[in-house]
CSV table of C-alpha atoms and ligand atoms in Angstrom, one decimal:
chain,number,residue,atom,x,y,z
A,67,MET,CA,-31.7,-26.2,-5.3
A,68,ALA,CA,-31.0,-24.6,-2.0
A,69,ARG,CA,-33.7,-22.3,-0.7
A,70,THR,CA,-32.7,-19.2,1.2
A,71,PRO,CA,-34.8,-18.6,4.3
A,72,PRO,CA,-36.8,-15.4,4.2
A,73,LEU,CA,-35.1,-12.6,6.1
A,74,ALA,CA,-38.1,-12.0,8.3
A,75,ALA,CA,-37.9,-15.6,9.6
A,76,MET,CA,-34.2,-15.2,10.2
A,77,LEU,CA,-34.3,-11.9,12.1
A,78,PRO,CA,-35.1,-13.3,15.6
A,79,LEU,CA,-32.2,-15.7,15.2
A,80,LEU,CA,-29.8,-13.0,14.1
A,81,LEU,CA,-30.9,-10.7,16.9
A,82,LEU,CA,-30.4,-13.5,19.5
A,83,ALA,CA,-27.0,-14.2,17.9
A,84,ALA,CA,-26.0,-10.6,18.0
A,85,LEU,CA,-27.1,-10.3,21.7
A,86,SER,CA,-25.0,-13.3,22.7
A,87,ALA,CA,-22.1,-11.8,20.8
A,88,THR,CA,-22.1,-8.7,23.0
A,89,ALA,CA,-20.9,-10.8,25.9
A,90,ASN,CA,-18.3,-12.7,24.0
A,91,ALA,CA,-16.7,-10.6,21.3
A,92,ALA,CA,-14.5,-8.7,23.6
A,93,SER,CA,-12.4,-11.8,24.4
A,94,ARG,CA,-11.0,-12.4,21.0
A,95,PRO,CA,-10.4,-10.6,17.6
A,96,HIS,CA,-13.2,-10.5,15.1
A,97,PRO,CA,-12.5,-12.6,11.9
A,98,LEU,CA,-13.2,-9.5,9.8
A,99,ASP,CA,-10.7,-7.4,11.7
A,100,PRO,CA,-8.4,-5.6,9.3
A,101,LEU,CA,-4.8,-7.0,8.9
A,102,SER,CA,-2.6,-6.1,11.8
A,103,PRO,CA,0.8,-4.4,11.3
A,104,ALA,CA,2.4,-7.8,12.1
A,105,GLU,CA,0.2,-9.6,9.5
A,106,ILE,CA,1.0,-6.9,6.8
A,107,THR,CA,4.7,-7.3,7.5
A,108,ALA,CA,4.3,-11.1,7.2
A,109,VAL,CA,2.5,-10.7,3.9
A,110,ARG,CA,5.3,-8.5,2.6
A,111,SER,CA,8.0,-10.9,3.4
A,112,ALA,CA,6.1,-13.9,2.0
A,113,VAL,CA,5.5,-12.1,-1.3
A,114,LEU,CA,9.1,-10.9,-1.6
A,115,ALA,CA,10.4,-14.4,-0.8
A,116,SER,CA,8.1,-16.1,-3.2
A,117,PRO,CA,9.7,-17.6,-6.4
A,118,LEU,CA,6.4,-17.1,-8.1
A,119,VAL,CA,7.1,-13.4,-8.6
A,120,PRO,CA,10.9,-13.0,-9.2
A,121,ALA,CA,10.8,-9.7,-11.1
A,122,ARG,CA,12.0,-6.5,-9.3
A,123,PRO,CA,11.2,-3.8,-8.4
A,124,LEU,CA,8.0,-5.1,-6.9
A,125,SER,CA,5.4,-2.6,-5.6
A,126,PHE,CA,2.4,-3.4,-3.5
A,127,HIS,CA,-0.8,-1.7,-4.7
A,128,TYR,CA,-3.3,-3.4,-2.5
A,129,VAL,CA,-2.9,-5.5,0.7
A,130,GLY,CA,-6.1,-6.3,2.5
A,131,LEU,CA,-8.0,-9.0,4.3
A,132,ASP,CA,-9.1,-12.0,2.2
A,133,GLU,CA,-12.4,-12.3,3.9
A,134,PRO,CA,-13.3,-15.8,5.2
A,135,ASP,CA,-16.5,-17.5,4.2
A,136,LYS,CA,-19.6,-15.7,5.5
A,137,LEU,CA,-21.1,-18.7,7.3
A,138,ASP,CA,-17.8,-19.3,9.1
A,139,VAL,CA,-17.7,-15.6,10.2
A,140,LEU,CA,-21.2,-15.9,11.5
A,141,ALA,CA,-20.4,-19.1,13.4
A,142,ILE,CA,-17.3,-17.6,14.9
A,143,ALA,CA,-18.6,-14.1,15.6
A,144,TYR,CA,-22.0,-15.0,16.9
A,145,HIS,CA,-21.7,-18.5,18.3
A,146,SER,CA,-25.1,-19.2,16.8
A,147,THR,CA,-24.6,-22.6,15.3
A,148,ARG,CA,-21.3,-24.4,15.1
A,149,ARG,CA,-20.1,-24.2,18.6
A,150,ALA,CA,-17.1,-26.4,18.1
A,151,LEU,CA,-15.9,-24.3,15.2
A,152,ALA,CA,-16.2,-21.2,17.4
A,153,ARG,CA,-13.4,-22.4,19.5
A,154,THR,CA,-10.9,-22.6,16.6
A,155,PRO,CA,-9.9,-19.3,15.1
A,156,LEU,CA,-10.4,-19.0,11.4
A,157,PRO,CA,-7.3,-18.9,9.2
A,158,ARG,CA,-6.2,-15.3,8.5
A,159,ARG,CA,-5.5,-14.6,4.8
A,160,ALA,CA,-4.5,-11.6,2.8
A,161,PHE,CA,-5.3,-10.6,-0.8
A,162,VAL,CA,-2.5,-8.8,-2.5
A,163,ILE,CA,-2.2,-6.9,-5.8
A,164,ALA,CA,1.4,-6.2,-6.8
A,165,ARG,CA,3.1,-4.8,-9.8
A,166,ALA,CA,6.4,-6.3,-11.0
A,167,GLY,CA,8.0,-6.9,-14.4
A,168,GLY,CA,5.3,-4.9,-16.2
A,169,ALA,CA,2.5,-7.3,-15.0
A,170,SER,CA,-0.2,-7.1,-12.3
A,171,HIS,CA,0.0,-10.0,-9.9
A,172,GLU,CA,-2.7,-11.2,-7.6
A,173,LEU,CA,-1.7,-13.3,-4.6
A,174,ARG,CA,-3.4,-14.9,-1.6
A,175,VAL,CA,-1.2,-15.3,1.5
A,176,ASP,CA,-1.9,-17.2,4.7
A,177,VAL,CA,-0.7,-15.3,7.7
A,178,THR,CA,-2.4,-17.3,10.4
A,179,ASN,CA,1.1,-17.9,11.8
A,180,THR,CA,2.9,-14.6,11.1
A,181,SER,CA,6.2,-16.3,11.7
A,182,ALA,CA,5.5,-18.7,8.9
A,183,PRO,CA,3.5,-16.9,6.2
A,184,ARG,CA,2.6,-18.9,3.0
A,185,VAL,CA,1.7,-17.8,-0.5
A,186,LEU,CA,-1.4,-19.9,-1.3
A,187,SER,CA,-2.1,-18.8,-4.8
A,188,HIS,CA,-0.7,-16.6,-7.6
A,189,ALA,CA,-2.1,-15.3,-10.8
A,190,VAL,CA,-1.1,-12.7,-13.4
A,191,HIS,CA,-4.0,-10.4,-14.1
A,192,ALA,CA,-5.0,-10.5,-17.8
A,193,GLY,CA,-7.3,-8.1,-19.6
A,194,ALA,CA,-8.4,-4.6,-18.8
A,195,GLY,CA,-7.6,-2.7,-15.7
A,196,PHE,CA,-4.6,-1.7,-13.7
A,197,PRO,CA,-3.9,-1.5,-10.0
A,198,THR,CA,-4.5,1.8,-8.1
A,199,LEU,CA,-1.8,4.4,-8.0
A,200,THR,CA,0.7,4.2,-5.1
A,201,LEU,CA,1.8,7.3,-3.3
A,202,ASP,CA,5.4,6.6,-4.1
A,203,GLU,CA,4.8,6.5,-7.9
A,204,GLN,CA,2.7,9.6,-7.7
A,205,PHE,CA,5.6,11.4,-6.0
A,206,ASP,CA,8.0,10.1,-8.6
A,207,ALA,CA,5.7,11.1,-11.4
A,208,VAL,CA,5.2,14.7,-10.3
A,209,ALA,CA,8.9,15.1,-9.7
A,210,LEU,CA,9.4,14.6,-13.5
A,211,ALA,CA,7.5,17.7,-14.4
A,212,PRO,CA,9.9,20.5,-13.2
A,213,LYS,CA,12.8,18.8,-14.8
A,214,TYR,CA,11.1,18.4,-18.2
A,215,ARG,CA,12.3,21.0,-20.6
A,216,PRO,CA,9.1,21.5,-22.6
A,217,PHE,CA,7.2,22.0,-19.4
A,218,GLN,CA,9.8,24.5,-18.1
A,219,GLU,CA,9.2,26.5,-21.3
A,220,SER,CA,5.4,26.3,-20.9
A,221,VAL,CA,5.6,27.6,-17.3
A,222,ARG,CA,8.0,30.3,-18.3
A,223,ARG,CA,5.8,31.5,-21.1
A,224,ARG,CA,2.9,31.9,-18.7
A,225,GLY,CA,4.9,34.0,-16.4
A,226,VAL,CA,4.6,31.6,-13.5
A,227,ALA,CA,7.4,30.6,-11.1
A,228,MET,CA,8.2,26.9,-11.1
A,229,ASP,CA,8.4,26.9,-7.3
A,230,ASP,CA,4.6,27.8,-7.2
A,231,VAL,CA,3.7,24.9,-9.5
A,232,LEU,CA,2.1,21.8,-8.2
A,233,CYS,CA,1.3,18.8,-10.3
A,234,ALA,CA,-0.9,15.8,-9.7
A,235,VAL,CA,-1.5,12.5,-11.5
A,236,PHE,CA,-4.9,11.1,-12.5
A,237,PRO,CA,-5.9,7.7,-13.9
A,238,VAL,CA,-6.6,8.0,-17.6
A,239,GLY,CA,-9.7,5.7,-17.5
A,240,TRP,CA,-10.5,2.8,-19.8
A,241,PHE,CA,-12.3,3.3,-23.1
A,242,GLY,CA,-12.3,-0.3,-24.3
A,243,GLY,CA,-9.7,-2.4,-26.0
A,244,GLU,CA,-6.4,-3.7,-24.7
A,245,ALA,CA,-4.4,-1.2,-22.7
A,246,THR,CA,-0.8,-2.5,-22.5
A,247,THR,CA,1.0,0.4,-20.9
A,248,ARG,CA,0.1,1.7,-17.5
A,249,VAL,CA,-0.1,5.4,-18.0
A,250,ALA,CA,-1.5,8.4,-16.0
A,251,LYS,CA,-2.4,11.9,-17.0
A,252,MET,CA,-0.5,14.7,-15.2
A,253,LEU,CA,-2.1,18.1,-14.7
A,254,CYS,CA,-0.5,21.1,-13.1
A,255,PHE,CA,-1.7,24.0,-11.0
A,256,VAL,CA,-0.4,27.2,-9.5
A,257,ALA,CA,-0.4,26.7,-5.7
A,258,GLY,CA,1.1,30.1,-4.7
A,259,GLY,CA,-1.3,32.5,-3.0
A,260,THR,CA,-4.2,30.1,-2.3
A,261,ALA,CA,-5.0,26.8,-0.8
A,262,ASN,CA,-7.5,26.2,-3.6
A,263,PHE,CA,-4.9,25.4,-6.3
A,264,TYR,CA,-7.5,23.5,-8.4
A,265,ALA,CA,-9.0,27.0,-9.2
A,266,ARG,CA,-5.7,27.9,-10.8
A,267,PRO,CA,-4.9,25.3,-13.4
A,268,ILE,CA,-2.2,25.7,-16.0
A,269,GLU,CA,-4.6,25.2,-18.8
A,270,GLY,CA,-3.7,23.8,-22.1
A,271,VAL,CA,-0.8,21.7,-20.8
A,272,THR,CA,-1.3,17.9,-20.5
A,273,MET,CA,1.3,15.3,-19.9
A,274,VAL,CA,1.1,11.5,-20.0
A,275,VAL,CA,3.4,9.5,-17.7
A,276,ASP,CA,4.3,5.9,-18.3
A,277,LEU,CA,4.3,4.7,-14.7
A,278,ASP,CA,6.4,1.5,-15.4
A,279,ALA,CA,9.1,3.4,-17.3
A,280,MET,CA,8.5,6.5,-15.0
A,281,ALA,CA,8.9,8.9,-17.9
A,282,ILE,CA,6.8,11.6,-19.6
A,283,VAL,CA,5.8,9.9,-22.9
A,284,GLU,CA,3.4,12.5,-24.3
A,285,TYR,CA,3.4,16.3,-23.9
A,286,LYS,CA,0.9,18.9,-25.2
A,287,ASP,CA,0.8,22.6,-24.8
A,288,ARG,CA,-2.1,23.4,-27.0
A,289,VAL,CA,-3.4,26.8,-25.9
A,290,ARG,CA,-2.3,29.5,-23.5
A,291,TYR,CA,-4.9,31.0,-21.2
A,292,PRO,CA,-4.0,33.3,-18.4
A,293,VAL,CA,-3.8,31.5,-15.0
A,294,PRO,CA,-6.7,32.6,-12.8
A,295,LYS,CA,-5.7,35.1,-10.1
A,296,ALA,CA,-5.4,33.9,-6.5
A,297,GLU,CA,-7.8,36.5,-5.0
A,298,GLY,CA,-11.2,35.2,-4.0
A,299,THR,CA,-10.4,31.5,-4.6
A,300,ASP,CA,-9.6,30.4,-1.0
A,301,TYR,CA,-12.3,28.4,0.6
A,302,ARG,CA,-11.0,28.3,4.2
A,303,ALA,CA,-13.4,29.9,6.8
A,304,GLY,CA,-10.9,32.5,7.9
A,305,LYS,CA,-10.1,33.6,4.3
A,306,THR,CA,-13.5,33.9,2.7
A,307,GLY,CA,-14.3,37.3,4.3
A,308,LYS,CA,-17.3,39.0,2.6
A,309,PRO,CA,-21.0,37.8,2.5
A,310,PRO,CA,-22.5,35.5,1.6
A,311,PHE,CA,-19.8,33.5,3.4
A,312,ALA,CA,-19.4,35.6,6.5
A,313,VAL,CA,-22.7,34.6,7.9
A,314,PRO,CA,-23.5,34.9,11.7
A,315,GLU,CA,-22.9,31.8,13.8
A,316,PRO,CA,-26.0,29.6,14.1
A,317,ALA,CA,-27.9,29.5,17.4
A,318,PRO,CA,-26.3,26.9,19.7
A,319,GLY,CA,-28.1,23.6,20.3
A,320,VAL,CA,-27.7,21.0,23.1
A,321,VAL,CA,-27.9,17.2,22.9
A,322,VAL,CA,-28.6,15.5,26.3
A,323,GLN,CA,-27.7,11.8,26.8
A,324,PRO,CA,-28.0,11.3,30.5
A,325,ASN,CA,-26.8,7.8,30.4
A,326,GLY,CA,-23.9,8.3,27.9
A,327,SER,CA,-23.9,8.0,24.2
A,328,GLY,CA,-24.9,4.3,24.1
A,329,VAL,CA,-22.1,3.6,21.6
A,330,HIS,CA,-19.4,1.1,22.7
A,331,ILE,CA,-16.2,0.6,20.8
A,332,ASP,CA,-14.4,-2.6,21.4
A,333,GLY,CA,-11.4,-3.2,19.1
A,334,HIS,CA,-12.9,-2.8,15.6
A,335,VAL,CA,-16.5,-3.6,16.7
A,336,VAL,CA,-18.9,-0.8,17.4
A,337,ARG,CA,-22.1,-1.6,19.3
A,338,TYR,CA,-25.1,0.6,19.6
A,339,VAL,CA,-28.9,0.4,20.1
A,340,ARG,CA,-28.6,-3.0,21.8
A,341,HIS,CA,-28.7,-5.3,18.7
A,342,LEU,CA,-26.7,-3.6,16.0
A,343,ASN,CA,-23.0,-4.4,15.4
A,344,SER,CA,-20.8,-2.7,12.9
A,345,LEU,CA,-17.2,-3.3,12.0
A,346,ILE,CA,-14.9,-0.3,11.6
A,347,THR,CA,-11.7,-0.8,9.7
B,822,LIG,C1,4.7,-20.6,13.7
B,822,LIG,O1,5.8,-20.7,12.8
B,822,LIG,C2,7.1,-20.9,13.5
B,822,LIG,C3,8.2,-20.8,12.5
B,822,LIG,O2,8.0,-21.8,11.5
B,822,LIG,C4,7.1,-22.1,14.3
B,822,LIG,O3,8.3,-22.3,15.1
B,822,LIG,C5,5.9,-22.1,15.3
B,822,LIG,O4,5.8,-23.3,16.0
B,822,LIG,C6,4.6,-21.8,14.6
B,822,LIG,N1,3.5,-21.6,15.5
B,822,LIG,C7,2.4,-22.3,15.5
B,822,LIG,C8,1.4,-21.9,16.5
B,822,LIG,O5,2.2,-23.1,14.6
B,823,LIG,C1,-30.2,5.7,33.2
B,823,LIG,O1,-29.6,4.6,33.9
B,823,LIG,C2,-30.2,4.5,35.2
B,823,LIG,C3,-29.4,3.4,36.0
B,823,LIG,O2,-29.0,2.4,35.2
B,823,LIG,C4,-31.7,4.0,35.0
B,823,LIG,O3,-32.3,3.9,36.3
B,823,LIG,C5,-32.4,5.1,34.2
B,823,LIG,O4,-33.7,4.7,33.9
B,823,LIG,C6,-31.6,5.4,32.9
B,823,LIG,N1,-32.3,6.5,32.3
B,823,LIG,C7,-32.7,6.5,31.0
B,823,LIG,C8,-33.3,7.8,30.5
B,823,LIG,O5,-32.7,5.5,30.3
């Protein structure tokens, strides 16, 4: 059984490694850098060209770096052990979650050479869980509401102008069992007169949207409450007005850093306090 060295014993090594990285990291990309626009474009064309997922339309719900092995990352980024390996860049791979033909697909794509991307693996996700919502499908779903006759009637009965109505979709959650259709709940609000439309819900109305069929499949208007008024709901500084919100400005403070902030940003790597490195994505 392999034994993990205690962290305390490893710290000096790591610090040394990090210090030496400071001098070298600027010269090449970090293996944990996020996918570049060229890599994302290559991922897209590889997935669309793959015979493994012939169904259309195909939508991308997640495209991100398929992180290389941690030991390889340490060797490359910090030069600490395998010097030879440090000279060869690690393969660049992407992990993809796509939706097509009513199924959720998971793919790994090699984009080390963006002119010749390759799909390395493909699987259809089985069991619970659906990919995150895309912006496109959210726009398509909310566009269904104003055209849906029962909703038009509900809005009219509440004395609200449809032009003031704003809808949003929310995942329905998972409560156990097999969920076979990918649905979302749609709730609507009155956006006229305030930026804080969440304070003005059209209560009692719920809609369920089937995102694959892109259709409203369930509609309920159970109870009619008055829509809260717009006055006093805005949270923006210039709109809040009266106390307790209109408090005086706090006394000014000054931070002095005579030799600069000490934070250095190099690509996606942030360095500070000599031995700490962070990756921003
Ligand atoms: C990348 O792929 C292209 C197209 O197949 C090929 O012409 C080129 O030689 C490859 N580059 C490398 C570095 O392998
Ligand atoms: C700021 O930098 C100068 C020149 O490198 C150095 O002499 C000085 O000690 C530094 N000051 C502080 C407060 O670290």
